[in-house]
Amino acid sequence: MMRLFDSHAHVYDKQFDSDRDSMLKNVFRTVDYVVCPSENVETSRQTVALLPCYAGLYGAVGIHPHETKNATDEALQEIANLAKSDDKVVAIGEIGLDYYYFYSPKEIQKIWFEKQIELAKELDLPIIIHDREAHGDTFSILKKQASTKLRGIMHCYGGSVEMAKELMKLGFYISFAGPVVFPKSSKLKEVAKAIPLDRLLIETDSPYLTPPPHRGERNNPSYVRFVAEEIARLKQISVETVVEQTRQNALHIYQIKK
Ligand code: NI
């Protein structure tokens, strides 16, 4: 029996509105744990509301870089309150920088990334980072914010091996999602192969980024097994080893007590 841990799935997403409960019940037959990150105050509330319903469901609250143009100090306070409201909130996220879509201006994104890092340190929680085409600024902010309290996860990693090494030194785990399974992702596969298994996580980013053989369908946390299988193939180790080690890593960084 697989004991998978999907470290990142947006299960509150409206794409699950018609069948969320049956989808999750089905997921928890093969997946032990799912961490659901949020995008803004509203989805953070939705995440927290779902936590009591499923033993294996944990959450993160935060403001996604896309949403930072609407962020306020009141919103940040509400994120802090939600983080403190339930022990199953295990991280601040997803937060970071997105210079691909630029839905929010660069300077605004940076301000809220830092404010939320400071909140995470204050609450002694790890952070879940979204970094799209913003490697340089993401890294310099993390370096500036480095402390014994700073730690977290690089979600859906898309950077280089060199940067991953620096991030691991700062206390970060490197997480891979569906794109590592895509046949064309040769560079990403090389990066995944080079990351030590004890610093690696797997995720789906559901409902997005569906891996083969299900491309074109809605993603769900049970498909994290295809990410585990690809990592096993790349590293030439057993799937069971990948599943067990990534599970231990995720339990450790999210400080979930079994
Ligand atoms: Ni996400």
mmCIF file of C-alpha atoms and ligand atoms in Angstrom:
data_model
loop_
_atom_site.group_PDB
_atom_site.id
_atom_site.type_symbol
_atom_site.label_atom_id
_atom_site.label_comp_id
_atom_site.label_asym_id
_atom_site.label_seq_id
_atom_site.Cartn_x
_atom_site.Cartn_y
_atom_site.Cartn_z
ATOM 1 C CA MET A 1 0.000 0.000 0.000
ATOM 2 C CA MET A 2 1.339 3.421 -0.987
ATOM 3 C CA ARG A 3 1.613 5.988 1.778
ATOM 4 C CA LEU A 4 1.851 9.092 -0.366
ATOM 5 C CA PHE A 5 2.135 12.700 0.797
ATOM 6 C CA ASP A 6 0.975 15.393 -1.643
ATOM 7 C CA SER A 7 2.774 18.466 -0.308
ATOM 8 C CA HIS A 8 0.730 20.980 -2.355
ATOM 9 C CA ALA A 9 -2.857 20.711 -3.676
ATOM 10 C CA HIS A 10 -5.532 23.441 -3.901
ATOM 11 C CA VAL A 11 -8.485 21.304 -2.860
ATOM 12 C CA TYR A 12 -10.756 24.321 -2.203
ATOM 13 C CA ASP A 13 -10.589 25.187 -5.906
ATOM 14 C CA LYS A 14 -13.942 25.703 -7.624
ATOM 15 C CA GLN A 15 -13.062 22.937 -10.080
ATOM 16 C CA PHE A 16 -13.771 20.559 -7.157
ATOM 17 C CA ASP A 17 -17.084 22.144 -6.139
ATOM 18 C CA SER A 18 -19.239 19.443 -7.727
ATOM 19 C CA ASP A 19 -17.503 16.440 -6.133
ATOM 20 C CA ARG A 20 -14.951 17.625 -3.522
ATOM 21 C CA ASP A 21 -16.012 15.204 -0.781
ATOM 22 C CA SER A 22 -16.058 12.089 -2.954
ATOM 23 C CA MET A 23 -12.822 13.168 -4.655
ATOM 24 C CA LEU A 24 -11.057 13.577 -1.277
ATOM 25 C CA LYS A 25 -12.452 10.352 0.181
ATOM 26 C CA ASN A 26 -11.118 8.572 -2.863
ATOM 27 C CA VAL A 27 -7.748 10.340 -2.578
ATOM 28 C CA PHE A 28 -7.315 9.326 1.069
ATOM 29 C CA ARG A 29 -7.482 5.644 0.066
ATOM 30 C CA THR A 30 -3.970 5.901 -1.418
ATOM 31 C CA VAL A 31 -2.670 9.189 -0.009
ATOM 32 C CA ASP A 32 -1.992 9.648 3.723
ATOM 33 C CA TYR A 33 -1.528 13.407 3.752
ATOM 34 C CA VAL A 34 -2.419 16.430 1.607
ATOM 35 C CA VAL A 35 -1.342 19.999 2.372
ATOM 36 C CA CYS A 36 -3.628 22.627 0.868
ATOM 37 C CA PRO A 37 -1.994 26.052 0.291
ATOM 38 C CA SER A 38 -4.116 29.185 -0.187
ATOM 39 C CA GLU A 39 -4.035 32.273 -2.451
ATOM 40 C CA ASN A 40 -5.728 35.085 -0.485
ATOM 41 C CA VAL A 41 -7.880 35.684 2.605
ATOM 42 C CA GLU A 42 -10.991 34.117 1.077
ATOM 43 C CA THR A 43 -9.277 30.880 0.015
ATOM 44 C CA SER A 44 -7.347 30.778 3.308
ATOM 45 C CA ARG A 45 -10.734 30.748 5.085
ATOM 46 C CA GLN A 46 -11.934 27.993 2.731
ATOM 47 C CA THR A 47 -8.819 25.927 3.453
ATOM 48 C CA VAL A 48 -9.187 26.280 7.236
ATOM 49 C CA ALA A 49 -12.883 25.343 7.000
ATOM 50 C CA LEU A 50 -11.998 22.069 5.245
ATOM 51 C CA LEU A 51 -9.361 20.948 7.769
ATOM 52 C CA PRO A 52 -11.667 19.369 10.393
ATOM 53 C CA CYS A 53 -13.393 17.244 7.737
ATOM 54 C CA TYR A 54 -10.426 14.997 6.784
ATOM 55 C CA ALA A 55 -7.811 13.578 9.163
ATOM 56 C CA GLY A 56 -5.059 13.649 6.523
ATOM 57 C CA LEU A 57 -5.755 17.186 5.316
ATOM 58 C CA TYR A 58 -3.499 20.019 6.502
ATOM 59 C CA GLY A 59 -3.357 23.597 5.282
ATOM 60 C CA ALA A 60 -1.337 26.727 4.648
ATOM 61 C CA VAL A 61 -2.650 30.288 4.629
ATOM 62 C CA GLY A 62 -1.252 33.243 2.725
ATOM 63 C CA ILE A 63 -1.388 35.696 -0.153
ATOM 64 C CA HIS A 64 -0.181 34.476 -3.565
ATOM 65 C CA PRO A 65 2.020 36.909 -5.544
ATOM 66 C CA HIS A 66 -0.794 37.313 -8.132
ATOM 67 C CA GLU A 67 -3.072 38.601 -5.368
ATOM 68 C CA THR A 68 -0.680 41.031 -3.680
ATOM 69 C CA LYS A 69 -2.012 44.057 -5.574
ATOM 70 C CA ASN A 70 -5.122 43.768 -3.381
ATOM 71 C CA ALA A 71 -3.261 43.011 -0.126
ATOM 72 C CA THR A 72 -3.754 45.172 2.964
ATOM 73 C CA ASP A 73 -2.475 45.118 6.536
ATOM 74 C CA GLU A 74 -5.962 43.963 7.615
ATOM 75 C CA ALA A 75 -5.656 41.010 5.219
ATOM 76 C CA LEU A 76 -2.265 40.130 6.682
ATOM 77 C CA GLN A 77 -3.745 40.278 10.187
ATOM 78 C CA GLU A 78 -6.550 37.951 9.098
ATOM 79 C CA ILE A 79 -3.954 35.522 7.650
ATOM 80 C CA ALA A 80 -2.159 35.610 11.031
ATOM 81 C CA ASN A 81 -5.429 34.948 12.885
ATOM 82 C CA LEU A 82 -6.294 32.040 10.590
ATOM 83 C CA ALA A 83 -2.787 30.585 11.032
ATOM 84 C CA LYS A 84 -3.269 30.631 14.793
ATOM 85 C CA SER A 85 -6.834 29.334 14.664
ATOM 86 C CA ASP A 86 -6.050 25.672 13.951
ATOM 87 C CA ASP A 87 -3.040 23.404 14.681
ATOM 88 C CA LYS A 88 -3.570 21.872 11.246
ATOM 89 C CA VAL A 89 -2.367 25.110 9.623
ATOM 90 C CA VAL A 90 1.241 24.028 9.117
ATOM 91 C CA ALA A 91 2.723 26.753 6.866
ATOM 92 C CA ILE A 92 2.396 30.228 5.390
ATOM 93 C CA GLY A 93 1.788 29.939 1.641
ATOM 94 C CA GLU A 94 1.781 30.121 -1.078
ATOM 95 C CA ILE A 95 3.839 33.273 -1.163
ATOM 96 C CA GLY A 96 6.582 34.555 -3.442
ATOM 97 C CA LEU A 97 7.193 36.259 -6.748
ATOM 98 C CA ASP A 98 5.749 35.764 -10.236
ATOM 99 C CA TYR A 99 7.502 37.670 -13.022
ATOM 100 C CA TYR A 100 5.868 35.572 -15.742
ATOM 101 C CA TYR A 101 2.301 36.872 -15.524
ATOM 102 C CA PHE A 102 2.950 40.102 -13.564
ATOM 103 C CA TYR A 103 -0.650 40.214 -12.279
ATOM 104 C CA SER A 104 0.762 42.417 -9.508
ATOM 105 C CA PRO A 105 3.613 44.940 -9.859
ATOM 106 C CA LYS A 106 7.088 43.722 -8.941
ATOM 107 C CA GLU A 107 7.644 46.117 -6.036
ATOM 108 C CA ILE A 108 4.257 45.241 -4.485
ATOM 109 C CA GLN A 109 4.977 41.514 -4.813
ATOM 110 C CA LYS A 110 8.317 41.956 -3.032
ATOM 111 C CA ILE A 111 6.796 43.944 -0.142
ATOM 112 C CA TRP A 112 4.159 41.277 0.614
ATOM 113 C CA PHE A 113 6.584 38.408 0.128
ATOM 114 C CA GLU A 114 8.793 39.920 2.846
ATOM 115 C CA LYS A 115 5.908 40.800 5.166
ATOM 116 C CA GLN A 116 4.650 37.208 4.984
ATOM 117 C CA ILE A 117 8.143 35.777 5.549
ATOM 118 C CA GLU A 118 8.329 37.915 8.680
ATOM 119 C CA LEU A 119 4.919 36.636 9.791
ATOM 120 C CA ALA A 120 6.040 33.020 9.268
ATOM 121 C CA LYS A 121 9.157 33.608 11.364
ATOM 122 C CA GLU A 122 7.072 35.235 14.085
ATOM 123 C CA LEU A 123 4.693 32.244 14.113
ATOM 124 C CA ASP A 124 7.581 29.771 13.703
ATOM 125 C CA LEU A 125 6.029 28.225 10.585
ATOM 126 C CA PRO A 126 7.679 27.149 7.306
ATOM 127 C CA ILE A 127 6.852 29.008 4.072
ATOM 128 C CA ILE A 128 5.682 27.602 0.739
ATOM 129 C CA ILE A 129 7.315 29.545 -2.085
ATOM 130 C CA HIS A 130 5.976 30.264 -5.559
ATOM 131 C CA ASP A 131 8.851 31.500 -7.767
ATOM 132 C CA ARG A 132 8.108 31.905 -11.454
ATOM 133 C CA GLU A 133 10.801 33.566 -13.556
ATOM 134 C CA ALA A 134 11.906 35.461 -10.436
ATOM 135 C CA HIS A 135 14.826 33.323 -9.211
ATOM 136 C CA GLY A 136 17.239 36.223 -8.594
ATOM 137 C CA ASP A 137 14.900 38.343 -6.465
ATOM 138 C CA THR A 138 13.441 35.302 -4.660
ATOM 139 C CA PHE A 139 16.914 34.186 -3.675
ATOM 140 C CA SER A 140 18.106 37.624 -2.563
ATOM 141 C CA ILE A 141 15.017 38.131 -0.370
ATOM 142 C CA LEU A 142 15.479 34.697 1.228
ATOM 143 C CA LYS A 143 19.153 35.391 1.813
ATOM 144 C CA LYS A 144 18.305 38.733 3.390
ATOM 145 C CA GLN A 145 15.641 37.081 5.579
ATOM 146 C CA ALA A 146 17.800 34.081 6.515
ATOM 147 C CA SER A 147 17.552 33.054 10.173
ATOM 148 C CA THR A 148 17.217 29.905 12.246
ATOM 149 C CA LYS A 149 13.420 30.368 11.956
ATOM 150 C CA LEU A 150 13.432 30.634 8.146
ATOM 151 C CA ARG A 151 12.658 27.337 6.415
ATOM 152 C CA GLY A 152 10.259 25.992 3.857
ATOM 153 C CA ILE A 153 9.522 24.517 0.482
ATOM 154 C CA MET A 154 10.276 25.632 -3.056
ATOM 155 C CA HIS A 155 7.007 24.608 -4.653
ATOM 156 C CA CYS A 156 6.983 23.291 -8.255
ATOM 157 C CA TYR A 157 10.703 23.977 -8.525
ATOM 158 C CA GLY A 158 11.898 25.374 -11.852
ATOM 159 C CA GLY A 159 15.381 26.681 -11.054
ATOM 160 C CA SER A 160 18.897 25.326 -11.484
ATOM 161 C CA VAL A 161 20.806 22.744 -9.448
ATOM 162 C CA GLU A 162 23.177 25.505 -8.266
ATOM 163 C CA MET A 163 20.320 27.602 -6.898
ATOM 164 C CA ALA A 164 18.738 24.512 -5.285
ATOM 165 C CA LYS A 165 22.016 23.884 -3.431
ATOM 166 C CA GLU A 166 22.012 27.439 -2.071
ATOM 167 C CA LEU A 167 18.327 27.135 -1.105
ATOM 168 C CA MET A 168 18.948 23.859 0.710
ATOM 169 C CA LYS A 169 21.673 25.620 2.736
ATOM 170 C CA LEU A 170 19.057 28.207 3.752
ATOM 171 C CA GLY A 171 16.757 25.456 5.059
ATOM 172 C CA PHE A 172 14.604 24.719 2.019
ATOM 173 C CA TYR A 173 13.200 21.538 0.552
ATOM 174 C CA ILE A 174 12.775 21.248 -3.213
ATOM 175 C CA SER A 175 9.364 20.095 -4.440
ATOM 176 C CA PHE A 176 8.539 18.639 -7.851
ATOM 177 C CA ALA A 177 5.119 18.516 -9.505
ATOM 178 C CA GLY A 178 3.620 17.204 -12.774
ATOM 179 C CA PRO A 179 6.030 19.060 -15.086
ATOM 180 C CA VAL A 180 8.883 16.705 -14.079
ATOM 181 C CA VAL A 181 6.851 13.896 -15.661
ATOM 182 C CA PHE A 182 6.318 15.707 -18.985
ATOM 183 C CA PRO A 183 8.450 14.029 -21.672
ATOM 184 C CA LYS A 184 9.891 17.359 -22.839
ATOM 185 C CA SER A 185 11.162 18.481 -19.416
ATOM 186 C CA SER A 186 14.695 17.174 -19.929
ATOM 187 C CA LYS A 187 16.386 19.992 -18.002
ATOM 188 C CA LEU A 188 13.975 19.690 -15.054
ATOM 189 C CA LYS A 189 14.533 15.916 -14.973
ATOM 190 C CA GLU A 190 18.285 16.512 -14.656
ATOM 191 C CA VAL A 191 17.651 18.914 -11.759
ATOM 192 C CA ALA A 192 15.367 16.413 -9.967
ATOM 193 C CA LYS A 193 17.969 13.682 -10.428
ATOM 194 C CA ALA A 194 20.590 15.878 -8.736
ATOM 195 C CA ILE A 195 18.557 16.817 -5.641
ATOM 196 C CA PRO A 196 19.340 14.550 -2.667
ATOM 197 C CA LEU A 197 16.335 12.408 -1.793
ATOM 198 C CA ASP A 198 16.363 13.647 1.802
ATOM 199 C CA ARG A 199 15.573 17.208 0.608
ATOM 200 C CA LEU A 200 12.997 16.351 -2.019
ATOM 201 C CA LEU A 201 9.200 16.601 -1.891
ATOM 202 C CA ILE A 202 6.476 15.622 -4.324
ATOM 203 C CA GLU A 203 3.225 17.459 -5.059
ATOM 204 C CA THR A 204 0.433 17.808 -7.606
ATOM 205 C CA ASP A 205 -0.541 21.525 -7.464
ATOM 206 C CA SER A 206 -4.076 20.200 -8.117
ATOM 207 C CA PRO A 207 -6.244 21.033 -9.985
ATOM 208 C CA TYR A 208 -3.457 22.248 -12.288
ATOM 209 C CA LEU A 209 -0.369 20.670 -13.901
ATOM 210 C CA THR A 210 -1.838 17.188 -14.453
ATOM 211 C CA PRO A 211 0.945 14.683 -15.190
ATOM 212 C CA PRO A 212 0.860 12.061 -17.942
ATOM 213 C CA PRO A 213 -0.896 9.694 -18.462
ATOM 214 C CA HIS A 214 -3.793 11.966 -17.415
ATOM 215 C CA ARG A 215 -2.852 15.228 -19.185
ATOM 216 C CA GLY A 216 -5.905 17.226 -20.184
ATOM 217 C CA GLU A 217 -7.894 15.950 -17.201
ATOM 218 C CA ARG A 218 -8.393 17.762 -13.904
ATOM 219 C CA ASN A 219 -5.523 16.976 -11.539
ATOM 220 C CA ASN A 220 -6.125 15.490 -8.054
ATOM 221 C CA PRO A 221 -3.781 14.529 -5.175
ATOM 222 C CA SER A 222 -3.826 10.782 -5.992
ATOM 223 C CA TYR A 223 -1.871 11.569 -9.168
ATOM 224 C CA VAL A 224 1.133 12.470 -6.967
ATOM 225 C CA ARG A 225 2.053 8.829 -7.483
ATOM 226 C CA PHE A 226 3.051 9.593 -11.087
ATOM 227 C CA VAL A 227 5.513 12.191 -9.776
ATOM 228 C CA ALA A 228 6.902 9.607 -7.317
ATOM 229 C CA GLU A 229 7.255 7.070 -10.143
ATOM 230 C CA GLU A 230 9.151 9.547 -12.332
ATOM 231 C CA ILE A 231 11.540 10.516 -9.505
ATOM 232 C CA ALA A 232 12.159 6.794 -8.861
ATOM 233 C CA ARG A 233 12.892 6.210 -12.551
ATOM 234 C CA LEU A 234 15.260 9.202 -12.728
ATOM 235 C CA LYS A 235 17.154 8.210 -9.587
ATOM 236 C CA GLN A 236 16.985 4.478 -10.407
ATOM 237 C CA ILE A 237 15.578 3.601 -6.993
ATOM 238 C CA SER A 238 12.303 1.967 -5.973
ATOM 239 C CA VAL A 239 9.021 3.887 -5.940
ATOM 240 C CA GLU A 240 8.520 2.684 -2.356
ATOM 241 C CA THR A 241 11.757 4.416 -1.313
ATOM 242 C CA VAL A 242 10.676 7.677 -2.963
ATOM 243 C CA VAL A 243 7.215 7.513 -1.388
ATOM 244 C CA GLU A 244 8.572 6.767 2.090
ATOM 245 C CA GLN A 245 11.381 9.346 2.071
ATOM 246 C CA THR A 246 9.277 12.190 0.600
ATOM 247 C CA ARG A 247 6.620 11.419 3.181
ATOM 248 C CA GLN A 248 9.176 11.634 6.007
ATOM 249 C CA ASN A 249 10.555 14.895 4.545
ATOM 250 C CA ALA A 250 7.109 16.472 4.324
ATOM 251 C CA LEU A 251 6.165 15.361 7.857
ATOM 252 C CA HIS A 252 9.411 16.925 9.057
ATOM 253 C CA ILE A 253 9.192 20.313 7.314
ATOM 254 C CA TYR A 254 5.485 20.724 8.128
ATOM 255 C CA GLN A 255 6.117 19.397 11.673
ATOM 256 C CA ILE A 256 3.180 17.036 11.512
ATOM 257 C CA LYS A 257 3.138 14.578 14.379
ATOM 258 C CA LYS A 258 2.088 11.104 13.255
HETATM 259 NI NI NI B 1 -0.093 26.214 -5.994
#
